Coordinates of C-alpha atoms in Angstrom, one line a residue:
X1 CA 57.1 -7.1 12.7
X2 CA 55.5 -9.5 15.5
X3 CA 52.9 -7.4 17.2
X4 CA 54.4 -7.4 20.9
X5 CA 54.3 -3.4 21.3
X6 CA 53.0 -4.4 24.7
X7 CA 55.3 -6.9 25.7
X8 CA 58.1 -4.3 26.3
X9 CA 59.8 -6.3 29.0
X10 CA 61.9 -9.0 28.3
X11 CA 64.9 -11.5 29.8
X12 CA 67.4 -10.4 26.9
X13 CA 67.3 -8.2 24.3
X14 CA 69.6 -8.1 21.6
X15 CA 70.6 -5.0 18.9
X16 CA 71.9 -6.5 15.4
X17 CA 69.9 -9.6 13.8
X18 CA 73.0 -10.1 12.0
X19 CA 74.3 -14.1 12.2
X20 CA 75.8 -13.1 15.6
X21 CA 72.5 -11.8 17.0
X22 CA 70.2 -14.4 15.7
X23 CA 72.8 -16.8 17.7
X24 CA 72.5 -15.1 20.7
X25 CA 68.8 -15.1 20.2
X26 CA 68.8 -18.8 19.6
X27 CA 71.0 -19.9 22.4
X28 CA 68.8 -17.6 25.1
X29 CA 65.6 -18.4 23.4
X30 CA 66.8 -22.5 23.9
X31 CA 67.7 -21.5 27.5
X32 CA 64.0 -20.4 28.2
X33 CA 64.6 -16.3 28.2
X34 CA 62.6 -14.4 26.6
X35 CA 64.3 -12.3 24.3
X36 CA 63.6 -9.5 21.8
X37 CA 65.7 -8.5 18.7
X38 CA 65.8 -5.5 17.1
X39 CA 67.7 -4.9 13.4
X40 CA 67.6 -1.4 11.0
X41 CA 68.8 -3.0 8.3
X42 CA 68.2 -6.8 7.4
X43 CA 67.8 -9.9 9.0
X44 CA 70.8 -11.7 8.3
X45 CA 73.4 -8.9 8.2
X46 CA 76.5 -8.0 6.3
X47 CA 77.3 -11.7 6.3
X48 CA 74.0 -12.7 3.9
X49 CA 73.7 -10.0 1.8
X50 CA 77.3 -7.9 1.3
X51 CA 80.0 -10.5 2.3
X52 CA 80.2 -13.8 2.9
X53 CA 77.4 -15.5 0.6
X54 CA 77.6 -13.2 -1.9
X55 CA 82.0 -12.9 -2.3
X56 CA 81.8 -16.8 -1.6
X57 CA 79.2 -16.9 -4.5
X58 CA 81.5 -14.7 -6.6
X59 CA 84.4 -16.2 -6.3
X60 CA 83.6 -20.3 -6.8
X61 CA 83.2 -20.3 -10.2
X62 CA 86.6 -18.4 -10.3
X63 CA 88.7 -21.1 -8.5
X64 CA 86.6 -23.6 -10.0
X65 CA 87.6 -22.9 -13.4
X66 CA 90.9 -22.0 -12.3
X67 CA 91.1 -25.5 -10.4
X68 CA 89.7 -27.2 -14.3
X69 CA 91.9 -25.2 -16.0
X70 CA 95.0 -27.4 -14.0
X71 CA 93.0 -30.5 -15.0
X72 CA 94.1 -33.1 -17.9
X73 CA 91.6 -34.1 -19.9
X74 CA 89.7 -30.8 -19.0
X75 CA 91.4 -28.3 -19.3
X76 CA 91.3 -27.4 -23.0
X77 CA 87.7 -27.7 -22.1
X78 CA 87.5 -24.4 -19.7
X79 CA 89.9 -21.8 -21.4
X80 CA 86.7 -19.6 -22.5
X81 CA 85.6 -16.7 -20.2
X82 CA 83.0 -16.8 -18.0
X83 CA 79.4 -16.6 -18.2
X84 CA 79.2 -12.9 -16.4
X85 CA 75.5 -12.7 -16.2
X86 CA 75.0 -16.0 -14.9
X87 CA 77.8 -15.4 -12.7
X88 CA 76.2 -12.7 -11.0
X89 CA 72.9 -14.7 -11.0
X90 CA 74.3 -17.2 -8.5
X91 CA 75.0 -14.2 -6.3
X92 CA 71.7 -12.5 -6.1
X93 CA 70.3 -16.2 -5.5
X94 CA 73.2 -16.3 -2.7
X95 CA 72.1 -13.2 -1.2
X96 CA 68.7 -13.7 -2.0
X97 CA 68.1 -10.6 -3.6
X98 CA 68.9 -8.7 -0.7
X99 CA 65.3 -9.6 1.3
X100 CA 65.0 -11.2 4.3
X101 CA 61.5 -12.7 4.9
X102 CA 63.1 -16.3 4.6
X103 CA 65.8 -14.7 7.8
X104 CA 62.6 -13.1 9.7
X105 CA 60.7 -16.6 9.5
X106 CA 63.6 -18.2 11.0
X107 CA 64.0 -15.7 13.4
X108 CA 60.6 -15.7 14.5
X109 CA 60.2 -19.3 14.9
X110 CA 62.7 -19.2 17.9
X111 CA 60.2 -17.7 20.1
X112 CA 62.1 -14.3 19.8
X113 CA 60.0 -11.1 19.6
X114 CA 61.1 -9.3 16.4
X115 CA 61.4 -5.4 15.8
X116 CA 62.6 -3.8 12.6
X117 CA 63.9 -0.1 13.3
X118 CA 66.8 1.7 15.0
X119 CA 67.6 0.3 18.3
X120 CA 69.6 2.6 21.0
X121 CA 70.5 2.6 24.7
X122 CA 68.8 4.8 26.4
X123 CA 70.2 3.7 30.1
X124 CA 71.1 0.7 32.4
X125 CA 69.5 -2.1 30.1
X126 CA 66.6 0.1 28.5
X127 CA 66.8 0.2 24.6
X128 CA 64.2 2.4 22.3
X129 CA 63.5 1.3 19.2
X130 CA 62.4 3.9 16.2
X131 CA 60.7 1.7 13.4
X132 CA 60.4 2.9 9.9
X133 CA 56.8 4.9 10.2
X134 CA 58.6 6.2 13.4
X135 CA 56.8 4.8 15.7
X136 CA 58.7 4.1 18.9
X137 CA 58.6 0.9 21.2
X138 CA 60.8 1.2 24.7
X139 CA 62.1 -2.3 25.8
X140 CA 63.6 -3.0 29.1
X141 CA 66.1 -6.4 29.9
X142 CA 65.6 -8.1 33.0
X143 CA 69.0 -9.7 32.4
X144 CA 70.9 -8.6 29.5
X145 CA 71.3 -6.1 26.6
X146 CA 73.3 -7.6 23.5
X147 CA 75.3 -5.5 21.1
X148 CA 75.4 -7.4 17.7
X149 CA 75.7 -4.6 15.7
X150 CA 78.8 -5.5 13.4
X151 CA 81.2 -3.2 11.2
X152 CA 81.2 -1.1 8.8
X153 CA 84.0 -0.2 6.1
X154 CA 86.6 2.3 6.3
X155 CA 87.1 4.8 3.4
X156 CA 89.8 7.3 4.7
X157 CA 89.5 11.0 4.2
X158 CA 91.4 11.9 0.8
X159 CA 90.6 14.9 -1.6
X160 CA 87.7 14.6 -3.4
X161 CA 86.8 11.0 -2.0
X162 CA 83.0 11.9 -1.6
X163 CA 82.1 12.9 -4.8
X164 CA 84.0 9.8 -6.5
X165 CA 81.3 7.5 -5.0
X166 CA 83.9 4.8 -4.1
X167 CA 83.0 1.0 -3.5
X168 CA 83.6 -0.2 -0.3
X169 CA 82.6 -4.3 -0.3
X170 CA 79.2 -3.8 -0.4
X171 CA 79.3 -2.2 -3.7
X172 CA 81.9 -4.8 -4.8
X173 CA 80.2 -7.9 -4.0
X174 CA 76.7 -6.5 -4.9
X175 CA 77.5 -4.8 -8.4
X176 CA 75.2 -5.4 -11.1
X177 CA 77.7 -5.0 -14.0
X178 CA 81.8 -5.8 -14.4
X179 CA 83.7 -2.6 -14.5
X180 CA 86.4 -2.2 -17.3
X181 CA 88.9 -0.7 -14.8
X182 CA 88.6 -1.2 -11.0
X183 CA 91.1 0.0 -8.5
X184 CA 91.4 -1.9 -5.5
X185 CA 93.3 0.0 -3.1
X186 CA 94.2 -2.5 0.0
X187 CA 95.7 -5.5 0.4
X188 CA 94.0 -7.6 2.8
X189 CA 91.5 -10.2 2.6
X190 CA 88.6 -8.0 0.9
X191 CA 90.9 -6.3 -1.6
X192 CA 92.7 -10.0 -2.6
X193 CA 89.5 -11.5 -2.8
X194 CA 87.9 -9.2 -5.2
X195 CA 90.6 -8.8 -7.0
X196 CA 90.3 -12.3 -8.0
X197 CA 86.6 -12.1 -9.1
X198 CA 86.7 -9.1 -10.9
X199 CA 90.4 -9.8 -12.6
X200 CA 88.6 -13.3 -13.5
X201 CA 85.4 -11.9 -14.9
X202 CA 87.3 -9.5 -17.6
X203 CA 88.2 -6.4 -15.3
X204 CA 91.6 -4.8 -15.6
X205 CA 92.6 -4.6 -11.8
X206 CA 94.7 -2.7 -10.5
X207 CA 95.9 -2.8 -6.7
X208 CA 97.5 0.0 -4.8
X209 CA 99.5 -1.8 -1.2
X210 CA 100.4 1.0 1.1
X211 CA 102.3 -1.9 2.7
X212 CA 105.2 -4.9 1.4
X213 CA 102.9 -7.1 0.3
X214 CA 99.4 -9.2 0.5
X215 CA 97.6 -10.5 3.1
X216 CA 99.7 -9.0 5.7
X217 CA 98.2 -10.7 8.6
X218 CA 99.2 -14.0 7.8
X219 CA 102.5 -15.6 6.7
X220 CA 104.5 -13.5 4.4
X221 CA 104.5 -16.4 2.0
X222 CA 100.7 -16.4 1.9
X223 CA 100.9 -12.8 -0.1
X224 CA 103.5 -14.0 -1.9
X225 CA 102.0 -16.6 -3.8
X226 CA 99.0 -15.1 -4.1
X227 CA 100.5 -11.8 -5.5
X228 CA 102.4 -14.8 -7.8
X229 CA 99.2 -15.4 -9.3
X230 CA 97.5 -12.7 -9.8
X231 CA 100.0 -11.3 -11.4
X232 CA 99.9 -14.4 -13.9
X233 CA 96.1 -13.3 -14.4
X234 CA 97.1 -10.1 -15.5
X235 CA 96.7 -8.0 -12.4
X236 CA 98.9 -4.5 -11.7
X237 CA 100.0 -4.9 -8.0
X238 CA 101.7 -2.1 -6.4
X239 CA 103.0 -2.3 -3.0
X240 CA 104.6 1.0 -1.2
X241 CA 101.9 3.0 -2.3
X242 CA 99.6 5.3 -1.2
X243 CA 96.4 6.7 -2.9
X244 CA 96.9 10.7 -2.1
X245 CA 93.4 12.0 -3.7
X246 CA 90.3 10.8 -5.5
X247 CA 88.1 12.7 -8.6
X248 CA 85.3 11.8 -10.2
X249 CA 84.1 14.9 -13.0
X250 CA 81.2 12.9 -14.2
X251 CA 78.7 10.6 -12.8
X252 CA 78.8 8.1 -15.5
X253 CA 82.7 9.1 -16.1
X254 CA 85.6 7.3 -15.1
X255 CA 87.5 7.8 -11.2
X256 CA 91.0 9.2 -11.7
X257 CA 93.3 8.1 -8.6
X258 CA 96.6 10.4 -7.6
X259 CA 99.3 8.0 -6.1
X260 CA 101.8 9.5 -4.0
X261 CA 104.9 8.8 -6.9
X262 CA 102.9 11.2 -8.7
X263 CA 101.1 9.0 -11.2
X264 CA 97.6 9.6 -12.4
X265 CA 95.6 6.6 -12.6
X266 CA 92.3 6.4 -14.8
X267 CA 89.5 3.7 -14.0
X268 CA 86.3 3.0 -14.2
X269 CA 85.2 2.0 -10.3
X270 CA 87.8 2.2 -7.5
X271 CA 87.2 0.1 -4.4
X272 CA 88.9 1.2 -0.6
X273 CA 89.5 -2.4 1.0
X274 CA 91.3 -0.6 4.2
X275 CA 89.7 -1.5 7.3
X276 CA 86.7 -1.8 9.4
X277 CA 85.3 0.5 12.0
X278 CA 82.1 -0.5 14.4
X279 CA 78.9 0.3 14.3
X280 CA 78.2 2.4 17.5
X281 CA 78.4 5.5 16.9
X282 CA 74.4 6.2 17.0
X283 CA 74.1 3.1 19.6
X284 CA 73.6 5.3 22.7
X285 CA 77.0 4.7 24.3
X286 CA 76.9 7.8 25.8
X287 CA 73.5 6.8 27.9
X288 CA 75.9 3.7 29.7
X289 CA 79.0 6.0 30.3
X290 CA 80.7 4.5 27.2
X291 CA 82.4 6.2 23.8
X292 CA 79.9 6.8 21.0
X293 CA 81.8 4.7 17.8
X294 CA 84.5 3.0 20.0
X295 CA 84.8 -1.2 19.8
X296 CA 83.5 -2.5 23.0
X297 CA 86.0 -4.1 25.2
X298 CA 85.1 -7.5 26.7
X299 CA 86.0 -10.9 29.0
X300 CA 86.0 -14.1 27.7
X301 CA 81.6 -14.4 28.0
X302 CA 81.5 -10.7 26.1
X303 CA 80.6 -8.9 28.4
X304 CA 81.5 -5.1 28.3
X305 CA 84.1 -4.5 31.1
X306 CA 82.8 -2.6 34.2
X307 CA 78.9 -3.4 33.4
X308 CA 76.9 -6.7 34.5
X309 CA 74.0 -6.5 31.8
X310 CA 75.8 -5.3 28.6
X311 CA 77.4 -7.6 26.2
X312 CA 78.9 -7.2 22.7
X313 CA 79.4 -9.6 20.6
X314 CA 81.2 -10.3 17.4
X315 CA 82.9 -7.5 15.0
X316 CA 81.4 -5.1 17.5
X317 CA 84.1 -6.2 20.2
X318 CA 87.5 -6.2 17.5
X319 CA 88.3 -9.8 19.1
X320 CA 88.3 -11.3 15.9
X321 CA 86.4 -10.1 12.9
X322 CA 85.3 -13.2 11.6
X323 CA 81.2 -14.6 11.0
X324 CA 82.1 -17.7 12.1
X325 CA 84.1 -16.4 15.3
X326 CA 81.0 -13.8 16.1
X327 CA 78.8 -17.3 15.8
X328 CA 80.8 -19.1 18.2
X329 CA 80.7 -15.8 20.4
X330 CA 77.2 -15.7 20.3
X331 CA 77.2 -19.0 21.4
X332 CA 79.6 -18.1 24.4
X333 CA 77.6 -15.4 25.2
X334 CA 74.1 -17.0 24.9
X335 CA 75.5 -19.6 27.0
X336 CA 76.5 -17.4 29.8
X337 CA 73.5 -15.1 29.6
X338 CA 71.4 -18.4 30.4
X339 CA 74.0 -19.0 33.1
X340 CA 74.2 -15.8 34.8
X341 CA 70.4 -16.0 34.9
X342 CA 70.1 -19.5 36.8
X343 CA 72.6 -18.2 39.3
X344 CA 75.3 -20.4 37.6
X345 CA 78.5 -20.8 40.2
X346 CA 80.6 -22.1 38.2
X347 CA 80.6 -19.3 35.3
X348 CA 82.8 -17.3 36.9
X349 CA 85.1 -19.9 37.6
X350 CA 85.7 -22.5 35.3
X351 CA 87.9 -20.7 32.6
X352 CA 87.6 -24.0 30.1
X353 CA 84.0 -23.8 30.2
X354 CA 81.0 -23.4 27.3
X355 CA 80.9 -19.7 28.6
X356 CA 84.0 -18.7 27.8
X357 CA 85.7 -17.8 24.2
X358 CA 89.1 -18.8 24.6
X359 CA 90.0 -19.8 20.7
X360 CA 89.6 -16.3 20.5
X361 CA 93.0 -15.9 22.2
X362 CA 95.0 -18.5 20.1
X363 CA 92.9 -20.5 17.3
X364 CA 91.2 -17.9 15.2
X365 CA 91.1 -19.8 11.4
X366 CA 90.8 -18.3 8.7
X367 CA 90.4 -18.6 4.7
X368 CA 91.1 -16.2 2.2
X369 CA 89.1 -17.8 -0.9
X370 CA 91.9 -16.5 -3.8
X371 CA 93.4 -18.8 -6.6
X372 CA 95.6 -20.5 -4.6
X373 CA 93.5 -20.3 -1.4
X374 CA 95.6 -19.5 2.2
X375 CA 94.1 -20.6 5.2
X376 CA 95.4 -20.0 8.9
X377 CA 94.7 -20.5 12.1
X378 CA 96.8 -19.6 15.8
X379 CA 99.8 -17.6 15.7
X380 CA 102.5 -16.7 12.5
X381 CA 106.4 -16.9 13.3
X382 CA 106.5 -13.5 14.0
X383 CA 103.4 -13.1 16.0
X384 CA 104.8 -16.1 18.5
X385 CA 108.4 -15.1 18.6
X386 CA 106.6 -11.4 19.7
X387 CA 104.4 -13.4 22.5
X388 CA 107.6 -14.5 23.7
X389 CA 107.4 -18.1 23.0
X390 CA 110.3 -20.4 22.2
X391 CA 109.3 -22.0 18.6
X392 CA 110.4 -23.4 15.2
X393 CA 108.9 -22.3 11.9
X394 CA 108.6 -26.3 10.2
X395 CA 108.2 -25.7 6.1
X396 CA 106.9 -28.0 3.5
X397 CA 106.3 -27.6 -0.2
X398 CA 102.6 -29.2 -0.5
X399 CA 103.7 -29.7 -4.1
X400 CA 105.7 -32.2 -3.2
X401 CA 102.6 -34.6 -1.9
X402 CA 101.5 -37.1 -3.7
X403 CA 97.5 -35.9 -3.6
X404 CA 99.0 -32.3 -4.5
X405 CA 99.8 -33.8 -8.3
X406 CA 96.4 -35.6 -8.3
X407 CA 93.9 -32.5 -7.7
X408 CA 96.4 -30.3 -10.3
X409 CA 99.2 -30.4 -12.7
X410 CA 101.6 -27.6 -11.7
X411 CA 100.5 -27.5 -7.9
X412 CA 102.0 -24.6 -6.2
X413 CA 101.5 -24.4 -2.4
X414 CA 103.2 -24.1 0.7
X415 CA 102.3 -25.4 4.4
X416 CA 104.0 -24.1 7.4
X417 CA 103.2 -25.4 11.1
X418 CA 104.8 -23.4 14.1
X419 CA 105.7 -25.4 17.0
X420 CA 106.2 -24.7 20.5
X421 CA 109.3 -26.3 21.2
X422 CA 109.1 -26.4 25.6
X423 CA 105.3 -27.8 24.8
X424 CA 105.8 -29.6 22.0
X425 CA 102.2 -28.3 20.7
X426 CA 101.1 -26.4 17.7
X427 CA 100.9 -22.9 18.3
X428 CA 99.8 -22.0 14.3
X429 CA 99.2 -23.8 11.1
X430 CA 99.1 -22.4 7.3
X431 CA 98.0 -23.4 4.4
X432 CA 98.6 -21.9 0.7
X433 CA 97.3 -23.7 -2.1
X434 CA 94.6 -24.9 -4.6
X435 CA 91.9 -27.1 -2.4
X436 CA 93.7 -26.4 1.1
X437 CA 90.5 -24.1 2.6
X438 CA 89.0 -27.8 3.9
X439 CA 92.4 -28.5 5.6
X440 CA 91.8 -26.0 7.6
X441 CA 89.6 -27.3 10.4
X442 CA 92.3 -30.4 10.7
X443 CA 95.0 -27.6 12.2
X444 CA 91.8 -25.8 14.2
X445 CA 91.8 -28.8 16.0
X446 CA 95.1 -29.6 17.1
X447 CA 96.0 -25.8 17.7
X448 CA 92.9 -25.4 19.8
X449 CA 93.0 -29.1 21.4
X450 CA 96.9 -28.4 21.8
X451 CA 97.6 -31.8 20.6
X452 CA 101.0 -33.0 21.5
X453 CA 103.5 -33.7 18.3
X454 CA 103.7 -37.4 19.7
X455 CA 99.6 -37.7 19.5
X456 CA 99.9 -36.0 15.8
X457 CA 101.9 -39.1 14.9
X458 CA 98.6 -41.6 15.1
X459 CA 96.5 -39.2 13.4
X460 CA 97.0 -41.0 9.8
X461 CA 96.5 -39.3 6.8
X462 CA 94.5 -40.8 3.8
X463 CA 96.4 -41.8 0.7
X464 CA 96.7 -39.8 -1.6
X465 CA 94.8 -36.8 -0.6
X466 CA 96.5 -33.5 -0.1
X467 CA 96.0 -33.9 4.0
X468 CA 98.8 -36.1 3.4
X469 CA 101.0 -33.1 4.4
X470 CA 100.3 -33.3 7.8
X471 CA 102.5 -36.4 7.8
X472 CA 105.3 -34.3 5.8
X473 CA 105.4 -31.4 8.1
X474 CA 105.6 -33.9 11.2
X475 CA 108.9 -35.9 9.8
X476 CA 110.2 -32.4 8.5
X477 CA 110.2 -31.5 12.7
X478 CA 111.7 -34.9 13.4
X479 CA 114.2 -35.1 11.4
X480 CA 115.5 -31.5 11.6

C-alpha cells in the first residue's frame, strides 16, 4: 500500500480497483485530480481473475479445436481430447495466479494513491477505509466519490443450497480439476459458456433452463444454434425447468439436484449461472440516504440521481453489465469528473459529448464465446417492435458466403440486421457463427454512428472473408 496515511484529502476518490475503477482513476489522474483508490479484494477485479481472462482462457482452445476440427487437411489431425492440465495452465497464467502486484504497479504509476481494505461511505463524499491489520484511514473528496464496486452472483434460496457448496463463476472458471458431472443450472451467457469448456474438457453437462431456450437476451435463433451444438457435443439441455432443492451428504460426495418434474439428478459439482446482484450492501448507502444492496441509478455521466459528488460506475449502475461497457463508462465518468471540476459549461448541455454514455441506450455489443459464437449489438426484433419503432427483421444464412465455406466445411450461422424503416438506420445487428466475434465491432459502428442503408452500400466488403455478409444482408433489404 503507498504510504499516504497523511494525505487523506483528495480531488476523487474511487471504491473498486476493478477495470472500471482503474479507468476512472486513469482518466482523473490524466485530468490533473488527485485521486485515491481503495479495493478489498484485488487489483484488477472479477474481470482479471474470475471472468473474463480466465473463461476467455478456458474457452479458446475449445473453439479452436472445434474451428480445426471443421478444417480439411486438419481435421483428422485434432480429433484427440484435450490436454486438461495444460488447459488449465493457460488460465492460471491468464489470471495470473490470482495476484495482483503486476495490477498495483500499474495502478500506482498513474499518480493514484493506493489503499487495500474495505472502503465505505461514511457521509457527503467522506469514505473510511478498514485495511487488513485493521487499521483505519478516513479520506475526504473535494469533488467526487466513485462507486466501482461491481457484482456479485446470484444463488437463489433452495433447500439445502448452503451445505452443497455450489459454484457460482468464480468456482467455475477458477477450478483446479474437471468434474465428472457438472450441473449448470441457467441459461445465459455464463451457464452457455461454461457449458462449452467443461462439456469440451470431458465433463458430462447437464443444463437445467427455467426458460424456452438459450441466451434469452439475444435473438431466439442465437440459443437455438447454440443449444444445436451442444447438444451434438453431448450435452443434456433442459428447458422448462426448475431446480426445486439442493443436497450434498458428503464433502467429497456427489450434489444430488431435485427438479420440479420430480427427477433426482446426481453430479459431481453443480454450478447456479442465474443472475447478478451488486455489490453495496456493506458500501455505506445508508450514510448518503441511499438503499444498502440496491443498483445505483444514474444520468448519462454516472452520476447517482439527486447527489452532485457520487457516481457509480459500471455493473454497479445495471446499465449494462459488460467490462468493456464499465470501461467506456469509466471513461465517461472520468471525463466529466475532470469537467465538472474546471467548471465545464458545456457538460451539462451537449448531450453528444465525451461526458455522456449514450451507446449505453442503443449499442451495447456483445459476444458470447460458445462453438458457434453469437455476437450482438443494439436492439432484437422484439425489443424494437416493444420501443415502438417501425422495423424489418432482414435474415441471412452466413453459410451461404463465400468466406463462410473457406474458414469451415459445414458452416452453420445466421446473421440478422434490424432496420428502422422511417430512418433507414440500423437499430441492431447479430451474428451466430464460427469466427463472427470479430464482426462484431463492424455493426457497433454503424448502429452507434446510425449509418444510413445508402452509406452501408460504399462500405465494401473484402473478398472472400466472412464480413462479406454485410453485402448479403444489404441486397436481402433491397430486394425484399
Amino acid at each position: 500500500m503507498t504510504d499516504a496515511s497523511l494525505n487523506t484529502e483528495y480531488d476523487v476518490v474511487v471504491i473498486g480497483a476493478g477495470p472500471v475503477g482503474e479507468n476512472v482513476a486513469d482518466r482523473a489522474r490524466a485530468a490533473g485530480l488527485s485521486t485515491a483508490v481503495v479495493e478489498t479484494e484485488l487489483v484488477g477485479g472479477e474481470c482479471s481473475y474470475w471472468a473474463c481472462m480466465p473463461s476467455k482462457a478456458l474457452l479458446r482452445p475449445v473453439v479452436a479445436r472445434a474451428d480445426a476440427r471443421r478444417v480439411p487437411g486438419l481435421s483428422d489431425a485434432v480429433q484427440g481430447p484435450l490436454e486438461t492440465a495444460a488447459v488449465l495452465a493457460h488460465r492460471d497464467d491468464q489470471a495470473s495466479h490470482w495476484k495482483d502486484d503486476g495490477q498495483v504497479a500499474w495502478l500506482e504509476g498513474t499518480g493514484a494513491d493506493f489503499y487495500r481494505g474495505r472502503g465505505r461511505l461514511t457521509g457527503e463524499k467522506a469514505v473510511s477505509v478498514t485495511a487488513p491489520d485493521g487499521t483505519e484511514h478516513r479520506l475526504t473528496a473535494r469533488q467526487a466519490v466513485a462507486v466501482c464496486t461491481g457484482s456479485r452472483a446470484v444463488v437463489p434460496a433452495l433447500p439445502g443450497v448452503d451445505g452443497a457448496r455450489p459454484w457460482t463463476s468464480r468456482e467455475a472458471t477458477s477450478a483446479k480439476k474437471v468434474p465428472g458431472r457438472l450441473v449448470i443450472v441457467g441459461g445465459g451467457v455464463v451457464g452457455t459458456e461454461m457449458a462449452t469448456v467443461y462439456q469440451a474438457l470431458g465433463a458430462r453437462v447437464t443444463m437445467l433452463i427455467r426458460g424456452k431456450g438459450l441466451l434469452p437476451k439475444m435473438e431466439p435463433f442465437a440459443g437455438e444454434l447454440v443449444a444445436r451444438a451442444l447438444g451434438e457435443a453431448g450435452a443434456d439441455i433442459r428447458t422448462g425447468v426448475t431446480a426445486t432443492s439442493v443436497r450434498r451428504t458428503a464433502p467429497d460426495g456427489p450434489v444430488f439436484v431435485e427438479v420440479d418434474d420430480g427427477e433426482r439428478i446426481e453430479a459431481d459439482e453443480i454450478l447456479f449461472a442465474t443472475g447478478r446482484a451488486p455489490r453495496t450492501d456493506d458500501l455505506g448507502l445508508e450514510t448518503v440516504g441511499l438503499t444498502p444492496g440496491s443498483w445505483l441509478t444514474v444520468d448519462d455521466s454516472c452520476r447517482v440521481d439527486g447527489t452532485s459528488w457520487l457516481y457509480a460506475v459500471g455493473d454497479v449502475n445495471h446499465r449494462a453489465l459488460l467490462t468493456h461497457q464499465g470501461k467506456y463508462q469509466a471513461r465517461i465518468a472520468g471525463a466529466a469528473i475532470a469537467a465538472r471540476a474546471a467548471g465545464d459549461p458545456l457538460l451539462e448541455t451537449d448531450r453528444w459529448s465525451a461526458h455522456t454514455a449514450t451507446a449505453d441506450h442503443a449499442a451495447v455489443p456483445q459476444v458470447v464465446f460458445t462453438d458457434p459464437e453469437a455476437a450482438s449489438v443494439g436492439l432484437t426484433l422484439a425489443e424494437a417492435e416493444r420501443a415502438g419503432h417501425r422495423v424489418r427483421a432482414v435474415d441471412h444464412d452466413l453459410a451461404a458466403v463465400a468466406g463462410s465455406g473457406l474458414y469451415a466445411d459445414g458452416y452453420r450461422g445466421r446473421a440478422r440486421m434490424i432496420v428502422d424503416l422511417d430512418r433507414e438506420i440500423l437499430l441492431g445487428v447479430t451474428f451466430v457463427g464460427p469466427g463472427i466475434g470479430e464482426l462484431l465491432h463492424s455493426a457497433t459502428v454503424a448502429v452507434a454512428g446510425e449509418v444510413p442503408i445508402a452509406r452501408l452500400w460504399h462500405a465494401v466488403p473484402s473478398y472472400p472473408t466472412i464480413s462479406e455478409i454485410w453485402l448479403r444482408l444489404l441486397e436481402t433489404y433491397r430486394d425484399a
